[in-house]
mmCIF file of C-alpha atoms in Angstrom:
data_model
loop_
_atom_site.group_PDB
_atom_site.id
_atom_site.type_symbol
_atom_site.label_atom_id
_atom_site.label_comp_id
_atom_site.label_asym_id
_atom_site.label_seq_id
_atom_site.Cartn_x
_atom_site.Cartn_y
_atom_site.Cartn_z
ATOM 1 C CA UNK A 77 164.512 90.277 162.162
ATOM 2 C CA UNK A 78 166.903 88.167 163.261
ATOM 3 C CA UNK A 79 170.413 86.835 161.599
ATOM 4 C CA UNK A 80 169.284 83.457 161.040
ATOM 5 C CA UNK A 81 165.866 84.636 159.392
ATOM 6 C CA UNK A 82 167.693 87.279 157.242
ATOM 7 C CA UNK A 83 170.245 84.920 155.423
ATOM 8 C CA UNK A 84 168.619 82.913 152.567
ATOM 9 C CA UNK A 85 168.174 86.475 150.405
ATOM 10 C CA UNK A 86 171.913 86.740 149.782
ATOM 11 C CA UNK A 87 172.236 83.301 149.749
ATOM 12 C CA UNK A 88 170.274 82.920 146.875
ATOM 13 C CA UNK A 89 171.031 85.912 144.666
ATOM 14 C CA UNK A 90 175.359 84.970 145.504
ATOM 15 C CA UNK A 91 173.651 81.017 144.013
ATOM 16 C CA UNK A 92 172.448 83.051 141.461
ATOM 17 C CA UNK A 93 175.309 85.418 140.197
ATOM 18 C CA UNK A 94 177.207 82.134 140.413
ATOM 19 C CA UNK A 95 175.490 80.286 138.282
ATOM 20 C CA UNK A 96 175.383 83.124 135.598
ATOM 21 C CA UNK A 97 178.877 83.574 135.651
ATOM 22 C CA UNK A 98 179.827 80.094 135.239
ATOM 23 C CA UNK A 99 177.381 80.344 131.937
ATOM 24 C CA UNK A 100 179.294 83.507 131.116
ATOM 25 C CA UNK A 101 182.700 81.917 131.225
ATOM 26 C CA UNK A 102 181.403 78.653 129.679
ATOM 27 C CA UNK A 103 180.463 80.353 126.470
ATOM 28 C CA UNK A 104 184.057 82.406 126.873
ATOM 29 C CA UNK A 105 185.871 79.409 126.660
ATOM 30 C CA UNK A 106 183.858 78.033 123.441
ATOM 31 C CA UNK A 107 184.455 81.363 121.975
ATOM 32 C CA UNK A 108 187.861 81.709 122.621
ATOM 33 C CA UNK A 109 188.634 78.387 121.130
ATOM 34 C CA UNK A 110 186.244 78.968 118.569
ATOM 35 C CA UNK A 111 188.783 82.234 117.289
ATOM 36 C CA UNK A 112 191.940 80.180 118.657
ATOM 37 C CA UNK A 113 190.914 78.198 115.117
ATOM 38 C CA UNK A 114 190.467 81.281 113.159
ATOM 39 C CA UNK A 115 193.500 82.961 114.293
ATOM 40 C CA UNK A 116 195.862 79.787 113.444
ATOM 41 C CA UNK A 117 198.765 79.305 111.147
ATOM 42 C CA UNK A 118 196.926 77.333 109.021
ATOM 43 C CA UNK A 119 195.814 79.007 105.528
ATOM 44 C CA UNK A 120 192.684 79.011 104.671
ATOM 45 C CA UNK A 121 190.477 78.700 101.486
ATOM 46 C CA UNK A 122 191.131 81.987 98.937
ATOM 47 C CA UNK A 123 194.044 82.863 101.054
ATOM 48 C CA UNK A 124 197.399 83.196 99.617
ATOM 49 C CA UNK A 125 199.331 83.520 102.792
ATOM 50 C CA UNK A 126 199.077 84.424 106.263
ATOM 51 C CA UNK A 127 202.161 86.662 106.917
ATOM 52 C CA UNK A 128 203.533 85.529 111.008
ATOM 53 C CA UNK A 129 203.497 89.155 112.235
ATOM 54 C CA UNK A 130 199.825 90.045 111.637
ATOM 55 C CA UNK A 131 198.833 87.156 112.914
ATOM 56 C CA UNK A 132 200.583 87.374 115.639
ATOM 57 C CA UNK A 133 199.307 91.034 116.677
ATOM 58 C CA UNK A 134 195.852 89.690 115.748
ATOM 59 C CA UNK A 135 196.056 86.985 118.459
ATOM 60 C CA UNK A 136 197.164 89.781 120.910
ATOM 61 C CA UNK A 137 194.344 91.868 120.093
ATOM 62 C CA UNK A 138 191.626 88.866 120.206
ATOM 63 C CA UNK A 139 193.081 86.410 122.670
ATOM 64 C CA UNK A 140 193.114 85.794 126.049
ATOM 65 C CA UNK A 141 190.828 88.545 127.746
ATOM 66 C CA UNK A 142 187.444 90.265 127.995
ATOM 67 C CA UNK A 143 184.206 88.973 129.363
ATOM 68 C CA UNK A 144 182.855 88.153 125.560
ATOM 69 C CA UNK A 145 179.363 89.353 126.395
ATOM 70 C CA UNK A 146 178.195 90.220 123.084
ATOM 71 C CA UNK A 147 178.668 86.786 122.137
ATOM 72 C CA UNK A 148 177.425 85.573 124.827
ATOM 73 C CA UNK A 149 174.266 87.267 123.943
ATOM 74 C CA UNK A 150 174.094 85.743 120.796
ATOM 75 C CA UNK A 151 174.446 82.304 121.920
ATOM 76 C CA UNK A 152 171.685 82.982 125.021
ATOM 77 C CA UNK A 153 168.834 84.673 122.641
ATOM 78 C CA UNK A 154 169.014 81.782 120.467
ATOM 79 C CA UNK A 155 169.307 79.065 122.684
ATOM 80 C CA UNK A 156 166.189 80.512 124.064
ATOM 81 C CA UNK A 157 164.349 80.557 121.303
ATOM 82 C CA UNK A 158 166.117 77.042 120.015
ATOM 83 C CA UNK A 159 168.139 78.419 117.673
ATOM 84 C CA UNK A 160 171.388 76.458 116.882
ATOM 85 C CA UNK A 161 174.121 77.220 118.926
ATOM 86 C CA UNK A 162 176.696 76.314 116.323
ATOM 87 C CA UNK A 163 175.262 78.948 114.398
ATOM 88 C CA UNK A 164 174.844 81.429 117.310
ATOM 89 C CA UNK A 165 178.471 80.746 117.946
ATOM 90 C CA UNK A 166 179.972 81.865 114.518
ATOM 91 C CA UNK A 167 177.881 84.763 114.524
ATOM 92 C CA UNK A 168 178.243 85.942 118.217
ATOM 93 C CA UNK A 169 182.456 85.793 117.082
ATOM 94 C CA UNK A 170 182.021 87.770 114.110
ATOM 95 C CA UNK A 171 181.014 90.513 116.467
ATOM 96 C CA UNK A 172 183.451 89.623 118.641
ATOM 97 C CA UNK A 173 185.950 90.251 116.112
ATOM 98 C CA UNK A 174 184.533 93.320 115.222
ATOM 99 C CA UNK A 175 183.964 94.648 118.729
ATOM 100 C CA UNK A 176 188.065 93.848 119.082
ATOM 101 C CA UNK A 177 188.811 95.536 115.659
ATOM 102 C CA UNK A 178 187.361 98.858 117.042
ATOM 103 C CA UNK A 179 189.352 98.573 120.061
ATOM 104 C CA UNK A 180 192.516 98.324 118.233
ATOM 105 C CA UNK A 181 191.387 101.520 116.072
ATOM 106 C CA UNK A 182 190.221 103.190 119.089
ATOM 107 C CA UNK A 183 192.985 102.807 120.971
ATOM 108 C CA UNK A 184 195.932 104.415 118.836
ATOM 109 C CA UNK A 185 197.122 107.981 119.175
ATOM 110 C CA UNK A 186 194.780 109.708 116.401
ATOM 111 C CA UNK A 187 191.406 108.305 118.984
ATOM 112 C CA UNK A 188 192.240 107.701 122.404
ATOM 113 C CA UNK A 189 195.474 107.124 122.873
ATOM 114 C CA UNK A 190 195.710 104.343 124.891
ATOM 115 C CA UNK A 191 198.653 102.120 126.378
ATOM 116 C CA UNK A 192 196.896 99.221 128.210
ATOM 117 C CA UNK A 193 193.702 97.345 127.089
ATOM 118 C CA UNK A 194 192.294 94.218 128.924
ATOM 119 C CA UNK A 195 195.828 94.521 131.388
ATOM 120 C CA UNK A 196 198.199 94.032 128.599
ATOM 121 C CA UNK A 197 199.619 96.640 126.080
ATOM 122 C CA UNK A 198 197.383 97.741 123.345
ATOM 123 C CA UNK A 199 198.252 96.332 119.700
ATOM 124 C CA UNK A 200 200.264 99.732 118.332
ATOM 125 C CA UNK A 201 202.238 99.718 121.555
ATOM 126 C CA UNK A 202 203.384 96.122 121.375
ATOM 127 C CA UNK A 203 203.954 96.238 117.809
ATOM 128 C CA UNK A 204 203.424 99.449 115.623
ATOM 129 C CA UNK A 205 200.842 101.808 114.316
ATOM 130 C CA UNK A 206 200.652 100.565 110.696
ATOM 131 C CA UNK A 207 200.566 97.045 111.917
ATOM 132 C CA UNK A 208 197.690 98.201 114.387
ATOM 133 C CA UNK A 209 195.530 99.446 111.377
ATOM 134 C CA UNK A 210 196.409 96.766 109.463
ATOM 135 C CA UNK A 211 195.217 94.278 112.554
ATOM 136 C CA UNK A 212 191.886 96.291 112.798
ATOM 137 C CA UNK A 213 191.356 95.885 108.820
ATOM 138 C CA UNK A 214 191.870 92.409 109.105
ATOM 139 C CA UNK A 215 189.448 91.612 112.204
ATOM 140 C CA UNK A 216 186.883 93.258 110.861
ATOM 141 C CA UNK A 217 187.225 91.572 107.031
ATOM 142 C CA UNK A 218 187.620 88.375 109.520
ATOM 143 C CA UNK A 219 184.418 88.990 111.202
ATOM 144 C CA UNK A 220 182.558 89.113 107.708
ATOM 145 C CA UNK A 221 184.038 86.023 106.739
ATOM 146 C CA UNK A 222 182.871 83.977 109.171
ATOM 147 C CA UNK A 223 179.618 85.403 109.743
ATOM 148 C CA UNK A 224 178.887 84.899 105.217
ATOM 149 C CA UNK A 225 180.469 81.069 105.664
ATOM 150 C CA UNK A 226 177.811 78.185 104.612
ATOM 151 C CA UNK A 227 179.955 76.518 107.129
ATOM 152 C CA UNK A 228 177.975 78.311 110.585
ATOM 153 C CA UNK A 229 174.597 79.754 108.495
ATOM 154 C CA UNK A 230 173.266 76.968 106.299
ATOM 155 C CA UNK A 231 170.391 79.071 105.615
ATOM 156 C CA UNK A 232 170.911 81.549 102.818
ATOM 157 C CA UNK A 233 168.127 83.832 104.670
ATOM 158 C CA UNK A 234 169.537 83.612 107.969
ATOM 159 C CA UNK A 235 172.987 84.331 106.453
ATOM 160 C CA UNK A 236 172.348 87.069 104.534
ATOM 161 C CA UNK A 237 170.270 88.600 107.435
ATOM 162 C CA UNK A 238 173.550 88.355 110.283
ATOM 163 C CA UNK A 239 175.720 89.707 107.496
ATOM 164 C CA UNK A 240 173.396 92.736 106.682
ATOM 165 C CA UNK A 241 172.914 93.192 110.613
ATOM 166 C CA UNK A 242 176.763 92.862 110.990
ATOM 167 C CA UNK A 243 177.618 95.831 108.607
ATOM 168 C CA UNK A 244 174.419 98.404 109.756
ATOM 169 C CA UNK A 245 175.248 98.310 113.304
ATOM 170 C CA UNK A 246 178.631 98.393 112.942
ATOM 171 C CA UNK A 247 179.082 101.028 110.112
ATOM 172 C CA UNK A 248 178.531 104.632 109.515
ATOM 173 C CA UNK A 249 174.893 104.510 111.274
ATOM 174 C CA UNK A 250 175.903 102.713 113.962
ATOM 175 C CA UNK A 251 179.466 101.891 115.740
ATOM 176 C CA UNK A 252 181.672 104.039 113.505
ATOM 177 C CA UNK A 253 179.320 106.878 113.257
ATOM 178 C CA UNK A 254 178.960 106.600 116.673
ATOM 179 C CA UNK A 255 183.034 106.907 117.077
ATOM 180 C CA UNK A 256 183.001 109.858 114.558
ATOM 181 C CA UNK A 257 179.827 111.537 117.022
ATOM 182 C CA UNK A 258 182.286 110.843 120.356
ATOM 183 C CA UNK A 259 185.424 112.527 118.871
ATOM 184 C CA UNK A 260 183.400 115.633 118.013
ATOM 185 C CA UNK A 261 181.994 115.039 121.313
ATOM 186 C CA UNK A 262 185.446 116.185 122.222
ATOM 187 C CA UNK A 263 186.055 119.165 120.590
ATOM 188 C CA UNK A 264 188.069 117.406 117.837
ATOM 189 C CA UNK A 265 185.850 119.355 114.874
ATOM 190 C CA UNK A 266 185.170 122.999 116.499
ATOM 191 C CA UNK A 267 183.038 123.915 119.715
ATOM 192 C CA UNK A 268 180.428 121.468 120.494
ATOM 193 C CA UNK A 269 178.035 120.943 123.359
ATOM 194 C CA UNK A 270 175.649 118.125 123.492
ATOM 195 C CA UNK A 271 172.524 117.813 125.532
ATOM 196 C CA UNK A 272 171.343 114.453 127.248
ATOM 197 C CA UNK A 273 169.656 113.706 123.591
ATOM 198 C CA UNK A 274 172.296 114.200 121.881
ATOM 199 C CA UNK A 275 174.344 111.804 124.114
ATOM 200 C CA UNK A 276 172.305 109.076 124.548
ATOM 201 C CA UNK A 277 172.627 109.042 120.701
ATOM 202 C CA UNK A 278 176.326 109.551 120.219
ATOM 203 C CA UNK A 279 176.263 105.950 122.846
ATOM 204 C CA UNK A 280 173.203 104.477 121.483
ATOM 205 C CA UNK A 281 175.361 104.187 117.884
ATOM 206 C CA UNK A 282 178.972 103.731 119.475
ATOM 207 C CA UNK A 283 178.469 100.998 122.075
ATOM 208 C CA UNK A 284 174.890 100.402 121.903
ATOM 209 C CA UNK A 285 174.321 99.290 118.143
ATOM 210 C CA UNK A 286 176.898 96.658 118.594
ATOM 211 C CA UNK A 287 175.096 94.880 121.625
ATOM 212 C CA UNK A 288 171.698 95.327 120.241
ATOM 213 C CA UNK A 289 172.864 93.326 117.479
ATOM 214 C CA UNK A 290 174.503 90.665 118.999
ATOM 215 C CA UNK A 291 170.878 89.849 121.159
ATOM 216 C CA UNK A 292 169.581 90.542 117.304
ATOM 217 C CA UNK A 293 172.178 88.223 116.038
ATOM 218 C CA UNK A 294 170.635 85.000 118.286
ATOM 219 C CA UNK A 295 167.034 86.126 117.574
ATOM 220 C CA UNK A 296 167.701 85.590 113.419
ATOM 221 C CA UNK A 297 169.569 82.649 114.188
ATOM 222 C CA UNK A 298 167.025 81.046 116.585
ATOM 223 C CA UNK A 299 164.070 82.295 113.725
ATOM 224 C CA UNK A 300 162.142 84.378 116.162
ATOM 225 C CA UNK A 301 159.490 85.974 114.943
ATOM 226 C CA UNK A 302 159.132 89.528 113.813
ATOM 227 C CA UNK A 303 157.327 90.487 117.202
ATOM 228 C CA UNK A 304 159.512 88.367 119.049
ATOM 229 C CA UNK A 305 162.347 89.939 117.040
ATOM 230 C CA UNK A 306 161.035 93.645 117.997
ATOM 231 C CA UNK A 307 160.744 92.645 121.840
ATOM 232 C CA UNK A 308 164.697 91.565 121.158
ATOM 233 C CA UNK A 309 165.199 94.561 120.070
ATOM 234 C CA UNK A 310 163.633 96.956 122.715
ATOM 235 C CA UNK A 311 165.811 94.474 125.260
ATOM 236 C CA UNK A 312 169.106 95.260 123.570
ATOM 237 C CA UNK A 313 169.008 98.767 123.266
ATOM 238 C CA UNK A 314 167.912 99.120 126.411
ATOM 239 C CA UNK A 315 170.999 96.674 127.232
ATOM 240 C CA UNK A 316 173.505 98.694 125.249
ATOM 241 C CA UNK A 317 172.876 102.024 126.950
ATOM 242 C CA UNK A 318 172.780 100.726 130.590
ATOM 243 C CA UNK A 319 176.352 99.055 129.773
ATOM 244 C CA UNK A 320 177.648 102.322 128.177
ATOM 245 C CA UNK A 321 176.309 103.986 131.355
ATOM 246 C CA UNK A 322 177.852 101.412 133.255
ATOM 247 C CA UNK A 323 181.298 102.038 131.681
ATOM 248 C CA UNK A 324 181.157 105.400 132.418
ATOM 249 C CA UNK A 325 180.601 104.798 136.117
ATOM 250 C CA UNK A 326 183.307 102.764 136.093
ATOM 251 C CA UNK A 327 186.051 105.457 134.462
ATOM 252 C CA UNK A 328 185.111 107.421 137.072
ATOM 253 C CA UNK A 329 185.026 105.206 140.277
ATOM 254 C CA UNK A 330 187.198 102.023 139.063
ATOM 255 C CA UNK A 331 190.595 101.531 139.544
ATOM 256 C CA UNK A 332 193.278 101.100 136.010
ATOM 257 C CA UNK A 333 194.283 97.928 137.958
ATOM 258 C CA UNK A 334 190.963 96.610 137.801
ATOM 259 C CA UNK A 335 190.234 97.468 134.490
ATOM 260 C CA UNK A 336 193.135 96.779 132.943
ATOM 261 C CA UNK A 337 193.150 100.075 131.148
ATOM 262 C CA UNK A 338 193.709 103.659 131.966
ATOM 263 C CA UNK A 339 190.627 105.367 133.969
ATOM 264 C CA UNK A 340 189.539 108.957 134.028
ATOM 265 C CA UNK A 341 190.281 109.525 130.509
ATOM 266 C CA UNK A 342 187.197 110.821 129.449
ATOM 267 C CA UNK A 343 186.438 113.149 131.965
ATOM 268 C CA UNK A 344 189.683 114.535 131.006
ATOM 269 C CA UNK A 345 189.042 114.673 127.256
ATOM 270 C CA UNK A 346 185.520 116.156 127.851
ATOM 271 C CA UNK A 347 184.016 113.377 126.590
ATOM 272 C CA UNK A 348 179.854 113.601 126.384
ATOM 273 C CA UNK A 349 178.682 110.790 128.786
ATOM 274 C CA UNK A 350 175.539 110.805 130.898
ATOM 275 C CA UNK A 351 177.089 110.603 133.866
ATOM 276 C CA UNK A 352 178.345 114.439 133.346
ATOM 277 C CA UNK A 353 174.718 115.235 132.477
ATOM 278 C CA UNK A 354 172.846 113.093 135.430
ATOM 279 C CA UNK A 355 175.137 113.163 138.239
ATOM 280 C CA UNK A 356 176.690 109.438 139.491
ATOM 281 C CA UNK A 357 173.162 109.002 141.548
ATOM 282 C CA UNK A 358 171.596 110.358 138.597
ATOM 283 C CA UNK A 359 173.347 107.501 136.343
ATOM 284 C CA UNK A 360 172.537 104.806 138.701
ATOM 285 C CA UNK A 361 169.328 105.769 138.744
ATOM 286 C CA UNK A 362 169.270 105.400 134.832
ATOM 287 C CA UNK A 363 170.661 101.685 134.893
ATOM 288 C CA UNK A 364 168.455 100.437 137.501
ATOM 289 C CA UNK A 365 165.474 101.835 135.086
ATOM 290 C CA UNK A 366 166.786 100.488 131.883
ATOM 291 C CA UNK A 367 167.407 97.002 133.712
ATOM 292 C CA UNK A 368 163.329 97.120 133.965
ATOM 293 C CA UNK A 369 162.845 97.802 130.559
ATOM 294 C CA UNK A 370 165.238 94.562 129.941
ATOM 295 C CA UNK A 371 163.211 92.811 132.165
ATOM 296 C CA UNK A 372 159.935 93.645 130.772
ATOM 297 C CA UNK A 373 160.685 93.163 126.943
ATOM 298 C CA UNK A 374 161.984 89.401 127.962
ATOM 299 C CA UNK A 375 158.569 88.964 130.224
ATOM 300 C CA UNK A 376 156.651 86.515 127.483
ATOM 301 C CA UNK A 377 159.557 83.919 127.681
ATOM 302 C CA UNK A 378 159.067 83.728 131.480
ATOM 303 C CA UNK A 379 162.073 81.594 133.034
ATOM 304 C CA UNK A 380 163.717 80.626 129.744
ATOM 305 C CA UNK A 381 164.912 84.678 129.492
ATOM 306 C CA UNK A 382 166.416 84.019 133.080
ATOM 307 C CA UNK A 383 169.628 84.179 131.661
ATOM 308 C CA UNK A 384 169.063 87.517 129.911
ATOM 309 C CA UNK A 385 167.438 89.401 132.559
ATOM 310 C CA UNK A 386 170.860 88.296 134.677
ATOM 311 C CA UNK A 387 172.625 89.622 131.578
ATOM 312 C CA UNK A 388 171.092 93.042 131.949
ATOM 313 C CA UNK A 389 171.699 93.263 135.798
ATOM 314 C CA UNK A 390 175.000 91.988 135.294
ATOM 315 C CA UNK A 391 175.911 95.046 133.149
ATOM 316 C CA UNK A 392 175.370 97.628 135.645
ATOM 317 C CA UNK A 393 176.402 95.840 138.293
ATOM 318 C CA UNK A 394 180.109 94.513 136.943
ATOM 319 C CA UNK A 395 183.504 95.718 138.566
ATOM 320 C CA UNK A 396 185.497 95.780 135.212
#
């Protein structure tokens, strides 16, 4: 085959990963000016006060970094289904905020101990540890706010339904529990060892809860149906381990600079991950296969799930 015959292929997938990430960073920049509102001066109804310094270390935490993909998520499933995206929007934040809170938490010395998140020092380093918790308490009571406010969910169904979402995958059955699972993971509680099960679990609630939700999140607010909602479903789990899978690629093979955090961690703190259990062909092998189970749960909206099925191979194949 010649040169000429052989160059429209990467032509048209470099068109394509183009166009998705100018969608991805679109919906970025409404977010992050979406939570440049929230994280203002101004105080808002109920509040008594909004003391400088936690807002300040709030911003820090929030502003200014990551790719915002669960939001993104959000927005996508419902726009899809033709959901509102002003809607979409508050609730794709509100686990936005959350998703930062845990970072903040995870970060500090009692979890991972980390000095650098998203290229910039994490929240205890530039401020304090008390002021750290304190930031992580308020994101997440943040996040709740916003997604219970008349203001984004007119609907009291559709309200009630992101907040109960919200708090399951996020809580002690899902994110947190998840957290508690990974620490253990490590040895924190007494001898452990966990088989591929057992990991895929520990990530399934950790990372994997969270995304799930926020493709969950668009499907309540774009009113899909309950077998649309379940084919949703099936695409973000599958989503949410292939990116956890992903991540642990990366600690292994990336470099700090291009993450923007410290790498190799978890191999040091015998962490469980997947890739210890498969191999890093092994773990390749496992994204590639859960970017097909993406692909097929999104099948019935044909091209209007474009954007999620580039979603899915965007997570395992990202740099950072």
């Amino acid at each position: 085959m010649t040169s000429t015959q052989a160059s429209p292929a990467p032509v048209k997938a470099d068109a394509a990963g183009d166009a998705f990430s100018h969608k991805l960073a679109a919906v970025a920049d409404t977010v992050e000016r979406f939570l440049v509102e929230r994280l203002g001066p101004k105080v808002g109804p109920g509040e008594i006060a909004r003391p400088e310094r936690l807002m300040e270390a709030m911003r820090h935490a929030v502003l200014g970094g990551g790719k915002r993909l669960r939001p993104f998520l959000a927005v996508e499933t419902a726009r899809m289904l033709g959901g509102p995206e002003a809607g979409a929007l508050a609730a794709g934040a509100a686990i936005e905020l959350v998703h930062c809170y845990s970072l903040v938490h995870d970060d500090m010395p009692a979890m991972d101990n980390d000095d650098m998140r998203r290229g910039k020092p994490t929240v205890h380093k530039a401020y304090d540890e008390a002021t750290a918790i304190l930031v992580g308490d308020a994101l997440q009571t943040l996040a709740f706010e916003i997604a219970a406010d008349p203001q984004w969910q007119t609907d009291a169904e559709v309200r009630a339904a992101v907040v109960l979402g919200l708090a399951r995958s996020s809580g002690l059955g899902g994110m947190v529990g998840g957290q508690l699972l990974d620490l253990a993971a490590e040895g924190r509680f007494g001898a452990v060892s966990l088989d591929v099960e057992d990991t895929l679990r520990m990530q399934a609630m950790k990372t994997g809860a969270i995304l799930a939700f926020s493709v969950e999140a668009g499907a309540i607010v774009g009113r899909a149906t309950p077998d649309e909602r379940a084919a949703l479903l099936r695409y973000g789990l599958a989503l949410g381990q292939a990116f956890q899978i992903a991540d642990d690629i990366l600690d292994r093979e990336a470099s700090p600079e291009a993450m923007g955090k410290a790498t190799g961690k978890d191999k040091d703190a015998g962490k469980a991950t997947l890739v210890d259990r498969l191999g890093l062909e092994g773990a390749r092998a496992e994204c590639d296969r859960l970017v097909g189970v993406c692909e097929e749960a999104v099948s019935r909206w044909s091209e209007r799930a474009e954007t999620l099925r580039q979603a899915a191979r965007f997570t395992v194949a990202r740099k950072t």
